[in-house]
PDB file of C-alpha atoms in Angstrom:
ATOM      1  CA  MET A   1      18.652-154.171-102.250  1.00 81.00           C
ATOM      2  CA  ARG A   2      20.446-152.657 -99.244  1.00 91.00           C
ATOM      3  CA  TRP A   3      23.479-154.701 -98.262  1.00 93.00           C
ATOM      4  CA  THR A   4      23.758-155.728 -94.610  1.00 95.00           C
ATOM      5  CA  VAL A   5      27.158-155.746 -92.939  1.00 96.00           C
ATOM      6  CA  HIS A   6      27.438-158.533 -90.368  1.00 97.00           C
ATOM      7  CA  SER A   7      31.042-157.856 -89.363  1.00 97.00           C
ATOM      8  CA  GLU A   8      34.268-156.109 -90.319  1.00 97.00           C
ATOM      9  CA  GLU A   9      37.786-157.287 -89.575  1.00 97.00           C
ATOM     10  CA  PRO A  10      40.950-155.198 -90.031  1.00 97.00           C
ATOM     11  CA  LEU A  11      43.531-156.488 -92.514  1.00 97.00           C
ATOM     12  CA  TYR A  12      45.962-153.558 -92.337  1.00 97.00           C
ATOM     13  CA  THR A  13      45.824-150.277 -90.446  1.00 96.00           C
ATOM     14  CA  ASP A  14      48.122-147.243 -90.363  1.00 94.00           C
ATOM     15  CA  PRO A  15      47.571-143.504 -89.790  1.00 88.00           C
ATOM     16  CA  TRP A  16      46.482-143.017 -93.433  1.00 85.00           C
ATOM     17  CA  LEU A  17      44.096-145.881 -94.062  1.00 90.00           C
ATOM     18  CA  ASP A  18      42.358-148.899 -92.664  1.00 96.00           C
ATOM     19  CA  VAL A  19      41.969-151.875 -95.018  1.00 97.00           C
ATOM     20  CA  ARG A  20      39.250-154.296 -93.911  1.00 97.00           C
ATOM     21  CA  THR A  21      37.266-157.305 -94.951  1.00 97.00           C
ATOM     22  CA  ALA A  22      33.526-157.282 -94.358  1.00 97.00           C
ATOM     23  CA  ASP A  23      31.024-160.125 -94.109  1.00 97.00           C
ATOM     24  CA  VAL A  24      28.184-158.704 -96.207  1.00 97.00           C
ATOM     25  CA  GLU A  25      24.710-160.051 -96.929  1.00 96.00           C
ATOM     26  CA  ILE A  26      23.399-159.166-100.395  1.00 94.00           C
ATOM     27  CA  THR A  27      20.109-159.935-102.136  1.00 91.00           C
ATOM     28  CA  GLY A  28      18.467-163.310-101.590  1.00 90.00           C
ATOM     29  CA  GLY A  29      20.267-163.875 -98.294  1.00 92.00           C
ATOM     30  CA  ARG A  30      23.569-164.553-100.059  1.00 95.00           C
ATOM     31  CA  ARG A  31      26.741-163.539 -98.251  1.00 96.00           C
ATOM     32  CA  LEU A  32      30.114-162.494 -99.530  1.00 95.00           C
ATOM     33  CA  GLU A  33      33.429-161.280 -98.245  1.00 96.00           C
ATOM     34  CA  HIS A  34      34.080-157.741 -99.467  1.00 96.00           C
ATOM     35  CA  ARG A  35      37.268-155.686 -99.119  1.00 96.00           C
ATOM     36  CA  LEU A  36      36.991-152.019 -98.125  1.00 96.00           C
ATOM     37  CA  ILE A  37      39.154-149.068 -97.197  1.00 97.00           C
ATOM     38  CA  ARG A  38      38.280-146.665 -94.406  1.00 96.00           C
ATOM     39  CA  SER A  39      40.019-143.278 -94.429  1.00 94.00           C
ATOM     40  CA  ALA A  40      39.842-139.809 -92.950  1.00 93.00           C
ATOM     41  CA  PRO A  41      37.951-137.177 -94.935  1.00 96.00           C
ATOM     42  CA  GLY A  42      39.618-134.856 -97.411  1.00 97.00           C
ATOM     43  CA  ALA A  43      38.993-131.207 -98.212  1.00 98.00           C
ATOM     44  CA  GLY A  44      39.919-128.967-101.083  1.00 98.00           C
ATOM     45  CA  ALA A  45      38.883-125.871-102.930  1.00 98.00           C
ATOM     46  CA  VAL A  46      38.193-124.450-106.328  1.00 98.00           C
ATOM     47  CA  VAL A  47      39.774-121.000-106.414  1.00 98.00           C
ATOM     48  CA  MET A  48      38.553-118.800-109.277  1.00 97.00           C
ATOM     49  CA  ASP A  49      39.731-115.360-110.306  1.00 97.00           C
ATOM     50  CA  GLU A  50      37.845-112.467-111.921  1.00 96.00           C
ATOM     51  CA  ARG A  51      38.735-113.802-115.411  1.00 96.00           C
ATOM     52  CA  ASP A  52      36.993-117.172-114.762  1.00 96.00           C
ATOM     53  CA  ARG A  53      40.269-119.031-114.400  1.00 98.00           C
ATOM     54  CA  VAL A  54      40.788-121.728-111.783  1.00 98.00           C
ATOM     55  CA  LEU A  55      43.917-122.274-109.722  1.00 98.00           C
ATOM     56  CA  LEU A  56      45.292-125.733-110.518  1.00 98.00           C
ATOM     57  CA  GLU A  57      48.321-127.840-109.775  1.00 97.00           C
ATOM     58  CA  TRP A  58      50.093-129.766-112.523  1.00 97.00           C
ATOM     59  CA  ARG A  59      51.352-132.879-110.814  1.00 96.00           C
ATOM     60  CA  HIS A  60      52.414-136.471-111.226  1.00 95.00           C
ATOM     61  CA  ARG A  61      50.555-139.273-109.454  1.00 94.00           C
ATOM     62  CA  PHE A  62      52.899-142.223-109.116  1.00 93.00           C
ATOM     63  CA  ILE A  63      50.279-144.908-108.414  1.00 92.00           C
ATOM     64  CA  PRO A  64      48.581-144.695-111.856  1.00 93.00           C
ATOM     65  CA  ASP A  65      51.768-143.053-113.298  1.00 95.00           C
ATOM     66  CA  VAL A  66      49.908-140.095-114.803  1.00 95.00           C
ATOM     67  CA  TRP A  67      50.366-136.321-115.037  1.00 96.00           C
ATOM     68  CA  GLY A  68      47.399-134.011-114.735  1.00 97.00           C
ATOM     69  CA  TYR A  69      45.738-130.910-113.354  1.00 98.00           C
ATOM     70  CA  GLU A  70      44.176-131.033-109.895  1.00 98.00           C
ATOM     71  CA  ILE A  71      42.543-128.658-107.470  1.00 98.00           C
ATOM     72  CA  PRO A  72      44.387-128.335-104.141  1.00 98.00           C
ATOM     73  CA  ILE A  73      43.081-131.016-101.781  1.00 97.00           C
ATOM     74  CA  GLY A  74      44.315-132.981 -98.804  1.00 96.00           C
ATOM     75  CA  GLY A  75      43.427-134.604 -95.538  1.00 96.00           C
ATOM     76  CA  VAL A  76      41.384-133.076 -92.745  1.00 97.00           C
ATOM     77  CA  GLU A  77      43.467-133.154 -89.562  1.00 95.00           C
ATOM     78  CA  PRO A  78      41.907-134.312 -86.267  1.00 93.00           C
ATOM     79  CA  GLY A  79      39.983-131.401 -84.719  1.00 96.00           C
ATOM     80  CA  GLU A  80      40.118-129.382 -87.961  1.00 97.00           C
ATOM     81  CA  SER A  81      36.992-128.410 -89.878  1.00 98.00           C
ATOM     82  CA  PRO A  82      36.812-129.324 -93.577  1.00 98.00           C
ATOM     83  CA  ARG A  83      36.664-125.588 -94.448  1.00 98.00           C
ATOM     84  CA  ASP A  84      39.839-124.861 -92.448  1.00 98.00           C
ATOM     85  CA  ALA A  85      41.546-127.889 -93.997  1.00 98.00           C
ATOM     86  CA  ALA A  86      40.656-126.694 -97.501  1.00 98.00           C
ATOM     87  CA  ALA A  87      42.079-123.220 -96.776  1.00 98.00           C
ATOM     88  CA  ARG A  88      45.252-124.750 -95.333  1.00 97.00           C
ATOM     89  CA  GLU A  89      45.701-127.076 -98.316  1.00 97.00           C
ATOM     90  CA  VAL A  90      45.294-124.246-100.850  1.00 98.00           C
ATOM     91  CA  LEU A  91      47.941-122.158 -99.083  1.00 97.00           C
ATOM     92  CA  GLU A  92      50.389-125.032 -98.509  1.00 96.00           C
ATOM     93  CA  GLU A  93      50.118-126.446-102.020  1.00 96.00           C
ATOM     94  CA  THR A  94      49.876-123.265-104.122  1.00 97.00           C
ATOM     95  CA  GLY A  95      51.188-120.277-102.162  1.00 96.00           C
ATOM     96  CA  TRP A  96      47.802-118.542-102.539  1.00 97.00           C
ATOM     97  CA  ARG A  97      45.704-117.682 -99.473  1.00 98.00           C
ATOM     98  CA  PRO A  98      42.051-118.253-100.394  1.00 98.00           C
ATOM     99  CA  GLY A  99      39.312-115.768 -99.611  1.00 97.00           C
ATOM    100  CA  PRO A 100      36.123-116.830 -97.827  1.00 98.00           C
ATOM    101  CA  LEU A 101      35.280-120.420 -98.719  1.00 98.00           C
ATOM    102  CA  ARG A 102      31.730-121.542 -99.493  1.00 97.00           C
ATOM    103  CA  PRO A 103      30.605-125.176 -99.859  1.00 97.00           C
ATOM    104  CA  LEU A 104      30.551-126.309-103.490  1.00 97.00           C
ATOM    105  CA  LEU A 105      30.371-130.097-103.534  1.00 96.00           C
ATOM    106  CA  HIS A 106      30.582-133.178-101.327  1.00 97.00           C
ATOM    107  CA  VAL A 107      31.629-136.412-103.033  1.00 97.00           C
ATOM    108  CA  HIS A 108      32.524-140.007-102.224  1.00 96.00           C
ATOM    109  CA  PRO A 109      35.006-140.640-105.064  1.00 93.00           C
ATOM    110  CA  THR A 110      35.196-144.434-104.722  1.00 93.00           C
ATOM    111  CA  PRO A 111      32.060-145.612-102.865  1.00 94.00           C
ATOM    112  CA  GLY A 112      32.339-149.211-104.076  1.00 93.00           C
ATOM    113  CA  ILE A 113      35.595-149.772-102.197  1.00 95.00           C
ATOM    114  CA  SER A 114      36.096-146.860 -99.782  1.00 96.00           C
ATOM    115  CA  ASP A 115      34.275-144.546 -97.371  1.00 96.00           C
ATOM    116  CA  SER A 116      36.548-141.679 -98.469  1.00 95.00           C
ATOM    117  CA  GLU A 117      34.668-138.381 -98.622  1.00 97.00           C
ATOM    118  CA  HIS A 118      35.822-135.087-100.088  1.00 98.00           C
ATOM    119  CA  HIS A 119      34.466-131.693 -99.018  1.00 98.00           C
ATOM    120  CA  ILE A 120      35.035-129.200-101.825  1.00 98.00           C
ATOM    121  CA  PHE A 121      34.694-125.459-101.312  1.00 98.00           C
ATOM    122  CA  PHE A 122      34.673-122.456-103.643  1.00 98.00           C
ATOM    123  CA  THR A 123      36.143-118.987-103.475  1.00 98.00           C
ATOM    124  CA  ASP A 124      36.490-116.232-106.028  1.00 96.00           C
ATOM    125  CA  ALA A 125      39.216-114.398-104.131  1.00 96.00           C
ATOM    126  CA  ALA A 126      42.806-115.261-103.295  1.00 97.00           C
ATOM    127  CA  GLU A 127      45.990-113.464-102.348  1.00 97.00           C
ATOM    128  CA  HIS A 128      49.405-114.633-103.524  1.00 97.00           C
ATOM    129  CA  VAL A 129      51.649-114.823-100.461  1.00 96.00           C
ATOM    130  CA  GLY A 130      54.665-116.678-101.846  1.00 94.00           C
ATOM    131  CA  ASP A 131      55.902-120.009-103.028  1.00 91.00           C
ATOM    132  CA  PRO A 132      54.033-123.174-102.062  1.00 92.00           C
ATOM    133  CA  LEU A 133      54.978-124.352 -98.572  1.00 85.00           C
ATOM    134  CA  GLU A 134      55.160-127.917 -99.862  1.00 77.00           C
ATOM    135  CA  ASP A 135      57.513-128.085-102.845  1.00 81.00           C
ATOM    136  CA  TRP A 136      56.766-131.763-103.503  1.00 85.00           C
ATOM    137  CA  GLU A 137      53.054-131.362-104.275  1.00 85.00           C
ATOM    138  CA  ALA A 138      53.171-129.989-107.820  1.00 89.00           C
ATOM    139  CA  GLU A 139      55.469-129.410-110.772  1.00 89.00           C
ATOM    140  CA  ARG A 140      53.803-126.038-111.325  1.00 95.00           C
ATOM    141  CA  ILE A 141      50.807-123.919-110.295  1.00 96.00           C
ATOM    142  CA  GLU A 142      48.644-122.417-113.064  1.00 97.00           C
ATOM    143  CA  TRP A 143      45.534-120.336-113.586  1.00 98.00           C
ATOM    144  CA  VAL A 144      43.561-122.309-116.183  1.00 98.00           C
ATOM    145  CA  PRO A 145      40.418-120.982-117.913  1.00 98.00           C
ATOM    146  CA  LEU A 146      37.319-122.802-116.674  1.00 97.00           C
ATOM    147  CA  ALA A 147      36.204-122.929-120.323  1.00 97.00           C
ATOM    148  CA  ASP A 148      39.182-125.254-121.043  1.00 98.00           C
ATOM    149  CA  VAL A 149      38.098-127.865-118.482  1.00 97.00           C
ATOM    150  CA  PRO A 150      35.898-130.037-120.769  1.00 97.00           C
ATOM    151  CA  ARG A 151      38.729-130.249-123.332  1.00 97.00           C
ATOM    152  CA  LEU A 152      41.303-131.075-120.645  1.00 98.00           C
ATOM    153  CA  VAL A 153      39.050-133.817-119.278  1.00 97.00           C
ATOM    154  CA  GLY A 154      38.603-135.217-122.797  1.00 96.00           C
ATOM    155  CA  GLU A 155      42.377-135.176-123.322  1.00 97.00           C
ATOM    156  CA  HIS A 156      42.875-137.162-120.065  1.00 96.00           C
ATOM    157  CA  ARG A 157      44.774-134.227-118.544  1.00 97.00           C
ATOM    158  CA  MET A 158      42.562-134.234-115.418  1.00 97.00           C
ATOM    159  CA  PRO A 159      42.758-137.750-113.986  1.00 95.00           C
ATOM    160  CA  SER A 160      41.466-136.888-110.494  1.00 95.00           C
ATOM    161  CA  GLY A 161      37.792-137.803-110.206  1.00 95.00           C
ATOM    162  CA  THR A 162      37.225-135.227-107.479  1.00 97.00           C
ATOM    163  CA  THR A 163      38.804-132.481-109.594  1.00 97.00           C
ATOM    164  CA  VAL A 164      36.675-133.470-112.585  1.00 97.00           C
ATOM    165  CA  ALA A 165      33.500-133.574-110.491  1.00 97.00           C
ATOM    166  CA  ALA A 166      34.154-130.169-108.918  1.00 97.00           C
ATOM    167  CA  LEU A 167      35.209-128.362-112.088  1.00 97.00           C
ATOM    168  CA  MET A 168      32.564-129.878-114.359  1.00 97.00           C
ATOM    169  CA  TYR A 169      29.930-129.053-111.715  1.00 96.00           C
ATOM    170  CA  LEU A 170      31.169-125.470-111.633  1.00 96.00           C
ATOM    171  CA  TYR A 171      31.378-125.361-115.438  1.00 95.00           C
ATOM    172  CA  GLY A 172      27.771-126.558-115.714  1.00 93.00           C
ATOM    173  CA  THR A 173      26.261-124.401-112.980  1.00 91.00           C
ATOM    174  CA  GLY A 174      28.341-121.261-113.191  1.00 86.00           C
ATOM    175  CA  ARG A 175      29.939-119.213-110.454  1.00 84.00           C
ATOM    176  CA  PRO A 176      28.137-119.770-107.128  1.00 85.00           C
ATOM    177  CA  GLU A 177      26.359-116.772-105.583  1.00 76.00           C
TER     178      GLU A 177
END
């Protein structure tokens, strides 16, 4: 049942993404033309405090035109480790410098169309150093009780699949050692 890729051809490429068409062989020797998106990896972090609250951004996503809570996450720069990228993103987007980051989760949020991968880390320490460096990322920054996450997901107030995966994983497994 493994699909075989015979070729890929670029349709559109820029520094953010690479849209391609692939000649793919599926079961029974049948072939189809499949569209796919190649992109650089992303990294983010779940930051939790001593009261079991998580640091979240309330933001608008213009593509689906929705508001919701998200963990800080962004692209991994060339030559940067995912851990360093996650720390940078937390500081830039929230104004909080995270403590030591430990791996929490690795996800491919849209594997049917994209090779996008997200490296998610966890810390239970952070220091507030000022306002977010990027004022366009979020409407506000909040500490939200982890216990509220299932309700927020059910109310469609967490539209990011990566955020849902990370927070529900943490909710189900508890604070990592």
